[in-house]
Coordinates of C-alpha atoms in Angstrom, one line a residue:
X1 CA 98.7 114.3 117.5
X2 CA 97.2 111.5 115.0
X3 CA 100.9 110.8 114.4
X4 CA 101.7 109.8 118.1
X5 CA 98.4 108.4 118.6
X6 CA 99.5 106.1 116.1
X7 CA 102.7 105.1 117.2
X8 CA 101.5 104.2 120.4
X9 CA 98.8 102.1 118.9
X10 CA 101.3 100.2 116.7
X11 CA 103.5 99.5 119.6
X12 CA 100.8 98.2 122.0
X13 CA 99.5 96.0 118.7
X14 CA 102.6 94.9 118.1
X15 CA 104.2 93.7 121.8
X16 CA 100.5 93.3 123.4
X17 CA 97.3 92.8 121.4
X18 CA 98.7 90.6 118.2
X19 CA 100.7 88.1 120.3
X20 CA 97.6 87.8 122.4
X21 CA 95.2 87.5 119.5
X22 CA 97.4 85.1 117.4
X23 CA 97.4 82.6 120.3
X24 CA 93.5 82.7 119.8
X25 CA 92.3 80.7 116.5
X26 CA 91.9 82.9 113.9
X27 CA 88.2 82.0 113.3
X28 CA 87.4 82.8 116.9
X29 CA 89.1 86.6 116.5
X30 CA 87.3 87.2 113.5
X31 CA 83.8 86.2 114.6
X32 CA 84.6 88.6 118.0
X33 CA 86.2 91.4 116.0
X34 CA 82.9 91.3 113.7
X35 CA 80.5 90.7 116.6
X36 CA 82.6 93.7 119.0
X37 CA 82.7 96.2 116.2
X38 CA 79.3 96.0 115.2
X39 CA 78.0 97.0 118.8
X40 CA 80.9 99.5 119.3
X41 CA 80.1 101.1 115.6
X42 CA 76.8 102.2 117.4
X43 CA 78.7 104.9 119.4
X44 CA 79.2 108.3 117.8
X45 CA 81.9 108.8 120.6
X46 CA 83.8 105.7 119.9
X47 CA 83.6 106.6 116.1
X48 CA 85.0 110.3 116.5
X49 CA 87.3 109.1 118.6
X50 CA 89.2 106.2 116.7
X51 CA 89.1 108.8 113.7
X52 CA 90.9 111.4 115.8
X53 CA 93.1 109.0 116.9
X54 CA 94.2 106.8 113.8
X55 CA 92.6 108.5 110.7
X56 CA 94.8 110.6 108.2
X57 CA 93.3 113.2 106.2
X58 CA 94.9 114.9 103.1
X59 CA 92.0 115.8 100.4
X60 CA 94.1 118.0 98.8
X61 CA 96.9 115.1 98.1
X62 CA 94.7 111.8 98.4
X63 CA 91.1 112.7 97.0
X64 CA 89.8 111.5 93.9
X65 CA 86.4 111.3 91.9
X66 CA 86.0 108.6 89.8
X67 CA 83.1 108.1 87.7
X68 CA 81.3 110.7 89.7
X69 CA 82.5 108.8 93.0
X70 CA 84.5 110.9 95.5
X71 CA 87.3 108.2 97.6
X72 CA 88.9 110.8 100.2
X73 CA 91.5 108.4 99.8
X74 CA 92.8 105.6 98.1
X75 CA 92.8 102.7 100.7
X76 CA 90.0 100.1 100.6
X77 CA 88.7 97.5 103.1
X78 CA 89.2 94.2 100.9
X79 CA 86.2 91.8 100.2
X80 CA 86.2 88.5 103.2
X81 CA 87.2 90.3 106.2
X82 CA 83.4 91.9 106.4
X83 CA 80.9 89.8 104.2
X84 CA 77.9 90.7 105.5
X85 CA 78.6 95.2 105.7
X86 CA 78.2 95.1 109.8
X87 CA 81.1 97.4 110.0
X88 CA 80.9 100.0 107.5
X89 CA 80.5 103.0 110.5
X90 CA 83.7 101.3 111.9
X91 CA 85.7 101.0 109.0
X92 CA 84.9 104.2 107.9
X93 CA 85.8 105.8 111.5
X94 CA 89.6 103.8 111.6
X95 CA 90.2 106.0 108.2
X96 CA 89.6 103.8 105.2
X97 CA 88.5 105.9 101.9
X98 CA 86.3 103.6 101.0
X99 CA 85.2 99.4 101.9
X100 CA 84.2 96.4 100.0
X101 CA 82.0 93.9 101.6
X102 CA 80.7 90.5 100.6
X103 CA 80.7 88.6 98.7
X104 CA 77.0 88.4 98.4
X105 CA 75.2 85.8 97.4
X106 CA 71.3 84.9 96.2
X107 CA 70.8 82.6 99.1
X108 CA 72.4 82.7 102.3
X109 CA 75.2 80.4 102.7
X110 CA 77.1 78.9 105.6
X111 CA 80.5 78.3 103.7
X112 CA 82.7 75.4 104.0
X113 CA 83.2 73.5 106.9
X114 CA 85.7 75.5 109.7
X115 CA 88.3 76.4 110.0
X116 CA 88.3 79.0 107.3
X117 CA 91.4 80.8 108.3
X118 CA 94.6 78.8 108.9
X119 CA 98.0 82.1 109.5
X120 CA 101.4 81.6 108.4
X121 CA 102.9 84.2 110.6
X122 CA 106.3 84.5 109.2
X123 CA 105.1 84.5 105.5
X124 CA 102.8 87.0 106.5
X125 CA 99.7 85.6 104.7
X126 CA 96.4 84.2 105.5
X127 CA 95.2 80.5 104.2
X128 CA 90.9 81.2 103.6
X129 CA 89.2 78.7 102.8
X130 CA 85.6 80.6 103.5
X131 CA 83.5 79.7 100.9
X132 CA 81.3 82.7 100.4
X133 CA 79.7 82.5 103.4
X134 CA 77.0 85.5 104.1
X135 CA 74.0 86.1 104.9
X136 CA 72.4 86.6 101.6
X137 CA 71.3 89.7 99.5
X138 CA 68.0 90.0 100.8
X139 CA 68.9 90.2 104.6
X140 CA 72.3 92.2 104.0
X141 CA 70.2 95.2 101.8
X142 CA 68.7 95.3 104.8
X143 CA 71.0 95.8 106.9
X144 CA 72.5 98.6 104.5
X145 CA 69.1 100.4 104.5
X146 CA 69.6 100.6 108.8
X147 CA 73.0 102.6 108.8
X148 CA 71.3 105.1 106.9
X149 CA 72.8 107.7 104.0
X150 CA 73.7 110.4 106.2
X151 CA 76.5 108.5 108.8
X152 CA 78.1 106.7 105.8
X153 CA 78.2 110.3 103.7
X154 CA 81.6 110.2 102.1
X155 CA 82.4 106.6 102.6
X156 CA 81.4 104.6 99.3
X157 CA 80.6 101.5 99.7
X158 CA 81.6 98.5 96.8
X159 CA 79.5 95.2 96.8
X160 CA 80.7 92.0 95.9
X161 CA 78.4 89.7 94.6
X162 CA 79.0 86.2 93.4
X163 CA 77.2 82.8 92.8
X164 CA 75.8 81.2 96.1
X165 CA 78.3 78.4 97.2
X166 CA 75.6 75.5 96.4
X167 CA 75.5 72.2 94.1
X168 CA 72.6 73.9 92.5
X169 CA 74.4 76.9 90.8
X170 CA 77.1 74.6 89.0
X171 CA 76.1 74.8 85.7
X172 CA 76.4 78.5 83.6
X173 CA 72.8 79.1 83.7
X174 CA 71.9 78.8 87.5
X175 CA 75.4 80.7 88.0
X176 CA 74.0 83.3 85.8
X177 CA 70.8 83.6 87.7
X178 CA 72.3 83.3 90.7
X179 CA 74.0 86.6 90.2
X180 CA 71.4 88.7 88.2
X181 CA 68.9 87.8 90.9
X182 CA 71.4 89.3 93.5
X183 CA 72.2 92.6 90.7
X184 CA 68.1 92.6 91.3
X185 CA 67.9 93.5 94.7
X186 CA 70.8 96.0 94.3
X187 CA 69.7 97.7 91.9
X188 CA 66.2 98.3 93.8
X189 CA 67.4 98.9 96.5
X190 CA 69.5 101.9 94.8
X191 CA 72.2 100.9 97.7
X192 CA 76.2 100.6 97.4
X193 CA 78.1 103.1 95.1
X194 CA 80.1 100.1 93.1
X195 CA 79.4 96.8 92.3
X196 CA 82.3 94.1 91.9
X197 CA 81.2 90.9 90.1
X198 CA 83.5 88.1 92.1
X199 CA 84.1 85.5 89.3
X200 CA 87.7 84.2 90.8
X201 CA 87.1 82.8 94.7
X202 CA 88.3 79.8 94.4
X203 CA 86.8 77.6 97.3
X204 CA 82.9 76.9 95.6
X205 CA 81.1 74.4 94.1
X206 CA 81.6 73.9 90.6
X207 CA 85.3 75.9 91.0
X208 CA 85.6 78.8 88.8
X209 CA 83.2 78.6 85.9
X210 CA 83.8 82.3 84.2
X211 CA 87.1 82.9 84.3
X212 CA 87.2 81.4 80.4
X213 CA 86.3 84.0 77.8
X214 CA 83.1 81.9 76.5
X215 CA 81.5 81.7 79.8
X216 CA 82.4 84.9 81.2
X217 CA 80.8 86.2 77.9
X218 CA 77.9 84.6 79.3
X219 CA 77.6 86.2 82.6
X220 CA 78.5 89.7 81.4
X221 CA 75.7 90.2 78.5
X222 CA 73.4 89.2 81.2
X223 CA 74.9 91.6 83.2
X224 CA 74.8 94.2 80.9
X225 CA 71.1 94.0 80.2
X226 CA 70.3 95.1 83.8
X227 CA 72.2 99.1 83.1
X228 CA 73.0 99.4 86.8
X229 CA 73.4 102.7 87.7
X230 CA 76.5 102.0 89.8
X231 CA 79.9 101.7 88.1
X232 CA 80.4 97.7 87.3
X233 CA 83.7 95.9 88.3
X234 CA 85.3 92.6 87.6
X235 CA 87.8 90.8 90.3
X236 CA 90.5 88.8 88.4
X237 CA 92.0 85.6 89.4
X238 CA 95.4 85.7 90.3
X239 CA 96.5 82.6 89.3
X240 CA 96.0 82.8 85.6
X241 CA 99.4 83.8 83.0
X242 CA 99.4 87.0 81.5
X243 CA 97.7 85.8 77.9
X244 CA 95.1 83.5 79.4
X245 CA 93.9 87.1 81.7
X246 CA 94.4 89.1 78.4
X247 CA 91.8 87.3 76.8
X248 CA 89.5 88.0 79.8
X249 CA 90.5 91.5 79.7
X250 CA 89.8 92.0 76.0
X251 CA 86.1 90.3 76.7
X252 CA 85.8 92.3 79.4
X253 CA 86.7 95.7 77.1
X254 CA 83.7 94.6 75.2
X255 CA 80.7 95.2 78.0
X256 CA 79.4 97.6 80.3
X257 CA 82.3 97.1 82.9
X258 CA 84.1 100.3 84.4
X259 CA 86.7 98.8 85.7
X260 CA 88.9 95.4 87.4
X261 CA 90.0 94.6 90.7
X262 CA 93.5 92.4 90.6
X263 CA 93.1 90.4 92.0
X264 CA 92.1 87.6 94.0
X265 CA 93.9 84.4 96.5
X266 CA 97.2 83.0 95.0
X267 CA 96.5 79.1 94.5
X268 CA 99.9 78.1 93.5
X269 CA 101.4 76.7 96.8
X270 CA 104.6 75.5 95.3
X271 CA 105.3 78.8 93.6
X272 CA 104.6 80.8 96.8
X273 CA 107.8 81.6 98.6
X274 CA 106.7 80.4 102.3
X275 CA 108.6 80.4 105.5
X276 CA 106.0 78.5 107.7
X277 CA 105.5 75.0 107.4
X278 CA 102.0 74.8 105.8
X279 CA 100.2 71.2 106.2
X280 CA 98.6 69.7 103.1
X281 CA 95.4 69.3 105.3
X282 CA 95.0 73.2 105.3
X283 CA 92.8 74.0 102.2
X284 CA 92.1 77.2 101.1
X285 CA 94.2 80.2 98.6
X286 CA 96.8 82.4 100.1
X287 CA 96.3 85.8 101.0
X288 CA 99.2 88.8 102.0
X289 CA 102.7 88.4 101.1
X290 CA 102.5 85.6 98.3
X291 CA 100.2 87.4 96.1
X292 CA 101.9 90.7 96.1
X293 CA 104.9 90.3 93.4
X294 CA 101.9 88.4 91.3
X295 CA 99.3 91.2 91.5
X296 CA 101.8 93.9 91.1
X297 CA 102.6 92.8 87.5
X298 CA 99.1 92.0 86.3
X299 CA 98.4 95.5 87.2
X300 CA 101.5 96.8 85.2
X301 CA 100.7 94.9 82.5
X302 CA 96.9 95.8 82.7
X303 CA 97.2 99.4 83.1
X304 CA 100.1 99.1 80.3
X305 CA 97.5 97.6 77.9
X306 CA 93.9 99.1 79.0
X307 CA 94.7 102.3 80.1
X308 CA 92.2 104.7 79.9
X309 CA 89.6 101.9 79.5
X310 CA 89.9 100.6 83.3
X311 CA 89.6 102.3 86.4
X312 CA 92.2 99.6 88.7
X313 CA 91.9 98.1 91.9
X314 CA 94.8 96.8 93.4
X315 CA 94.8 94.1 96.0
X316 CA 97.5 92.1 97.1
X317 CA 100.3 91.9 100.0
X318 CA 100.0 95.4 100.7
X319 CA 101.6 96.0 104.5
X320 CA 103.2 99.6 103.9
X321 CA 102.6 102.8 102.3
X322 CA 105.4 101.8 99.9
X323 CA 103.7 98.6 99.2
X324 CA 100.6 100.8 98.6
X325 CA 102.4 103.1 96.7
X326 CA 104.0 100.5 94.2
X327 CA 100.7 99.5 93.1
X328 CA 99.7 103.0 92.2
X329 CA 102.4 103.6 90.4
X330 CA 102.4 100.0 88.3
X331 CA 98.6 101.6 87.8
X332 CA 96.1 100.9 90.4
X333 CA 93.7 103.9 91.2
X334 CA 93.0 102.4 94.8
X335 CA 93.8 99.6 96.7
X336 CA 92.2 97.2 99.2
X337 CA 93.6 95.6 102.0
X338 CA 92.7 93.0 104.8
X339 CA 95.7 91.0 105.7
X340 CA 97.9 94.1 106.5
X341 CA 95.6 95.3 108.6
X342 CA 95.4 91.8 110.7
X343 CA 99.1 91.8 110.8
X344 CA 100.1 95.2 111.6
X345 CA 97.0 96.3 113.3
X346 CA 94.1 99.1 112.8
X347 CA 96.5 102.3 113.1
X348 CA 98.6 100.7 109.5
X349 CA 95.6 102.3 107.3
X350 CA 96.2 105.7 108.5
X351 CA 99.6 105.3 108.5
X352 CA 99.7 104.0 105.0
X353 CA 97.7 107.1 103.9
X354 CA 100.4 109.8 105.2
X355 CA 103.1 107.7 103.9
X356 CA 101.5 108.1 100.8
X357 CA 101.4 111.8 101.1
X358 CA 105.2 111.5 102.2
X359 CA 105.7 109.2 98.6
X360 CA 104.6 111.5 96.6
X361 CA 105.7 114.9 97.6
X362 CA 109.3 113.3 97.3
X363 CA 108.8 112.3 93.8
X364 CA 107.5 115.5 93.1
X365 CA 103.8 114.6 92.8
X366 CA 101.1 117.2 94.3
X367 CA 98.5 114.3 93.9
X368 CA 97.9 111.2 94.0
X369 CA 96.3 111.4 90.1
X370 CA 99.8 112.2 89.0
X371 CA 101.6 109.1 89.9
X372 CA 99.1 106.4 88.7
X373 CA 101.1 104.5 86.1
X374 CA 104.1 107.0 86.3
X375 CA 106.5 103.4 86.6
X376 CA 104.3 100.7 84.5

């Protein structure tokens, strides 16, 4: 049933909805998607009803605990498509295992000047140029607090926090505060079952100040005083060569982190393979296609060099279950995804998830557990 449900639904995106939608500036869908999911997310009809239709379910394949966490399956909602959690009941019903929302800030912040999205359609990939925008920690915990624990039972929820996109947290010290202030009103409010420290978006004031050893050194032991309950993660930069990331890694080793998410935008224009034209006008990192080949070897060589010391996120171009699937098996434990998603429409997560089932029973696998890192 969920099977032809899903066909249906990726044949209507496909010839109807995504050539109407992509006519539409992307800001403009966005903003709409957010603003008509949030009010449909209300209905316990419309929830059970996307699930029946699109969500795949395999616990006995897909499931996982991980540091006391259960994911009933491995496929994330990437940080930027929902910074402010006003989906999580949606997101959850359209069959992610799990969502990461943000990034969080101190302070609210509007982000840079529009547009923040610019698409390159035949690269499959997504310019965002955002700029942290949110709403800030103080109004987003409480919006968290309204879904309640009971309708987002099973669905763990990763925060991203970074430093507010403002001239007055350029230097280390008010970047530092900046974050420990929002880790503050996390760890009160004893909400979100991660926490992913964001030190690579690309598109702030004062750039990307700990993605050095020195300074990242910095924002970690202040981290580590805090002893958050939740497990601790750190998103990589994506532009970075292997030894410069090493380094990060090996301070990262040192600290009260659990585990990494690779990774972030690819900056690198001129090394991204592009078929659309992209104007130098356009600012922002690349998203989809262009980062996959990167973040697939940072997470071989990662898992090659840490394993058993980091849990792995893996993020990055991924549009199929084999896409999916080749992260695992480089060594990611889960993945995240937006771009996919926007391109191949909201049946693709579901669709991904029995593929994976698919993946692994012909390589012999009987769960998912078994094939992380089986071809690093």
């Amino acid at each position: 049933m969920i099977h032809t449900l899903s066909t249906t639904t990726e044949k209507l995106y496909k010839y109807i909805g995504k050539p109407v939608l992509f006519k539409i500036a992307p800001d403009t869908v966005h903003r709409h998607l957010v603003t008509a999911g949030a009010t449909l997310q209300r209905s316990q009809f419309v929830r059970k009803s996307l699930k029946k239709m699109w969500a795949y379910e395999n616990p006995r394949m897909l499931s996982q605990t991980i540091h006391g966490i259960t994911f009933k399956n491995p496929v994330g909602l990437s940080a930027g498509f929902d910074k402010n959690f006003k989906l999580p009941l949606l997101m959850n019903a359209v069959g992610f295992g799990f969502m990461e929302g943000g990034s969080l800030t101190l302070e609210a912040c509007e982000g840079n000047p529009k547009p923040w999205f610019y698409r390159l359609p035949a690269s499959k990939s997504l310019v965002v140029h955002a700029g942290l925008a949110n709403d800030g920690v103080e109004s987003i915990i409480q919006r968290l607090q309204t879904y309640g624990t009971r309708r987002l039972a099973g669905f763990p929820l990763n925060i991203s926090v970074a430093k507010t996109n403002s001239p007055h947290t350029c230097t280390d010290s008010e970047a530092i505060a900046d974050y420990i202030g929002s880790l503050r009103y996390i760890r009160r409010s004893a909400l979100g079952d991660m926490i992913t420290l964001n030190i690579s978006c690309p598109n702030t004031y004062g750039g990307e100040p700990f993605t050095t050893p020195e300074r990242l050194e910095l924002l970690l032991a202040a981290v580590d005083t805090l002893h958050l309950n939740q497990p601790v993660f750190v998103k990589m930069p994506s532009h970075l060569p292997w030894k410069e990331c090493n380094l990060l890694l090996r301070g990262i080793a040192r600290h009260h982190v659990d585990g990494v998410t690779i990774g972030n935008l690819a900056k690198d224009r001129k090394a991204a393979k592009l078929t659309d034209t992209l104007p130098s006008r356009i600012k922002g990192g690349l998203s989809g296609k262009p980062t996959q080949k990167i973040t697939d070897e940072l997470i071989r060589k990662t898992y090659k060099n840490y394993q058993g010391r980091f849990i792995i996120i893996g993020v990055g171009g991924i549009f199929t279950a084999e896409d999916a699937y080749r992260k695992i098996t480089l060594g990611a434990n889960l993945v995240e995804l937006i771009t996919g998603m926007i391109f191949e429409g909201p049946q693709r997560i579901g669709q991904i998830n029995e593929g994976l089932t698919e993946l692994l029973a012909r390589d012999g696998f009987t769960h998912i557990s078994e094939a992380i890192g089986s071809k690093a």
